[in-house]
mmCIF file of C-alpha atoms in Angstrom:
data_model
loop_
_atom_site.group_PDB
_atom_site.id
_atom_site.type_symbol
_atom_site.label_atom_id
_atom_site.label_comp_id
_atom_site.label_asym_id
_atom_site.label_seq_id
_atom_site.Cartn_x
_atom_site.Cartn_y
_atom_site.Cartn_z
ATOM 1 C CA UNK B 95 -4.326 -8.244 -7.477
ATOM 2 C CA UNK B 96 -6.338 -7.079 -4.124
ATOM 3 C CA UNK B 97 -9.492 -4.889 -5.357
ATOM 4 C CA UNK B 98 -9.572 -1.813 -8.229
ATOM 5 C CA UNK B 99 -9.602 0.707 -5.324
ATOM 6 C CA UNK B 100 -6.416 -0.798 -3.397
ATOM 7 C CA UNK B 101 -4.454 -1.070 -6.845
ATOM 8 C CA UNK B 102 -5.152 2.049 -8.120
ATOM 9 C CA UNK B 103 -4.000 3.933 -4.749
ATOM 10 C CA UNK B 104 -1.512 1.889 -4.624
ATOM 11 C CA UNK B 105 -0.448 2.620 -8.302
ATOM 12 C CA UNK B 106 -0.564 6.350 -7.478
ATOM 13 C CA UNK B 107 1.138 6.339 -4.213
ATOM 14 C CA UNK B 108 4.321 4.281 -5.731
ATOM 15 C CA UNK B 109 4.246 6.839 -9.067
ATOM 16 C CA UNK B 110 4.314 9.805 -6.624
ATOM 17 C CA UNK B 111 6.907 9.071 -4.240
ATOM 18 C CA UNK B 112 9.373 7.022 -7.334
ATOM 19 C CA UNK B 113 8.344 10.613 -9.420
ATOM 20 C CA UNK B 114 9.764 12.062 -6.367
ATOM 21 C CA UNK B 115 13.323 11.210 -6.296
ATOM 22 C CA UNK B 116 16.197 11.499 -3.833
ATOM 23 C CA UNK B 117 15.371 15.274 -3.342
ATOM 24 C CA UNK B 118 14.079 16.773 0.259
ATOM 25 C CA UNK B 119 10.407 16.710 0.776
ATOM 26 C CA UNK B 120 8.866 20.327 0.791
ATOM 27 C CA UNK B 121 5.853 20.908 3.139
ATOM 28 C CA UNK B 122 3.556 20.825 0.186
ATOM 29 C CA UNK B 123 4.598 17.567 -0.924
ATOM 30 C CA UNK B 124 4.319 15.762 2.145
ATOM 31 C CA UNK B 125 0.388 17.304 2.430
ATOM 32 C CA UNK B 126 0.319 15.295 -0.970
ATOM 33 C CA UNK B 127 2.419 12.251 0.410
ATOM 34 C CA UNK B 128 -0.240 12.179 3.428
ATOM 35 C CA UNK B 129 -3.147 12.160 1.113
ATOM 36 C CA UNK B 130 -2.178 9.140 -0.907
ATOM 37 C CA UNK B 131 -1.314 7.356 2.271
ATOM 38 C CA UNK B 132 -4.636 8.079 3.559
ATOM 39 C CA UNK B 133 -6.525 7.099 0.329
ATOM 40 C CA UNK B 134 -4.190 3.899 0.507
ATOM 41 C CA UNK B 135 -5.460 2.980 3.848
ATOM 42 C CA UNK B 136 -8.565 3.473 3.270
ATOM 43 C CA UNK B 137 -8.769 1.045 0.313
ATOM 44 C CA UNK B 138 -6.601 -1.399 1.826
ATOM 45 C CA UNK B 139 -9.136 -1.457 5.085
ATOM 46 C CA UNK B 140 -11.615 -2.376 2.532
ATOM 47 C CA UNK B 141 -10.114 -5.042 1.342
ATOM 48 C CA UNK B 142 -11.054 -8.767 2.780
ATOM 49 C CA UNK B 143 -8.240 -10.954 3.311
ATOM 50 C CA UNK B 144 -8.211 -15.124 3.781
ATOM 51 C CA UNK B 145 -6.208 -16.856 5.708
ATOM 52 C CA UNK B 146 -5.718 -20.352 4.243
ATOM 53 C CA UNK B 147 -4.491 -23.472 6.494
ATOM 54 C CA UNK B 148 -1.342 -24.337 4.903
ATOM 55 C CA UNK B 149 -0.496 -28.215 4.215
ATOM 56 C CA UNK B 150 2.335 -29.619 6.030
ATOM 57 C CA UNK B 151 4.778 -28.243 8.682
ATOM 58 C CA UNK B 152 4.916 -24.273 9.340
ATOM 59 C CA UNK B 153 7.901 -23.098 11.734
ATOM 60 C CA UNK B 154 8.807 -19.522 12.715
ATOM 61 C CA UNK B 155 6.410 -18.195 9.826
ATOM 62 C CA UNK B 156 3.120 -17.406 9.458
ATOM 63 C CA UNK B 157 1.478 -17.732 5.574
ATOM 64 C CA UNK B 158 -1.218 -15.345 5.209
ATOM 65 C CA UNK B 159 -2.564 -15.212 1.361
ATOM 66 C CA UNK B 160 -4.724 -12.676 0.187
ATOM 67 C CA UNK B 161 -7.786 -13.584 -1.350
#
């Protein structure tokens, strides 16, 4: 979808926190939690995004498509 690097920390964040559950967050896991976030952002500031002029009317909305 974006880049390998963005889907793959993406990928591991989401199988973390669903892996997770509805349980309380011990200290150790959110050090883990924090780590995938960071790796996350890092990726997605990596990542180049277009903005494509959309045809036709736009109101209240921007359209932003990655690229």
């Amino acid at each position: 979808m974006f880049g390998g690097d963005l889907d793959q920390a993406n990928a591991a964040l989401r199988a973390y926190v669903q892996a997770h559950g509805d349980r309380p967050w011990t200290a150790e896991e959110l050090t883990e939690l924090a780590r995938l976030r960071a790796q996350w952002t890092a990726a997605a500031r990596g990542v180049r995004v277009e903005i494509r002029p959309v045809s036709g009317p736009v109101r209240g909305a921007a359209v932003v498509a990655a690229a």
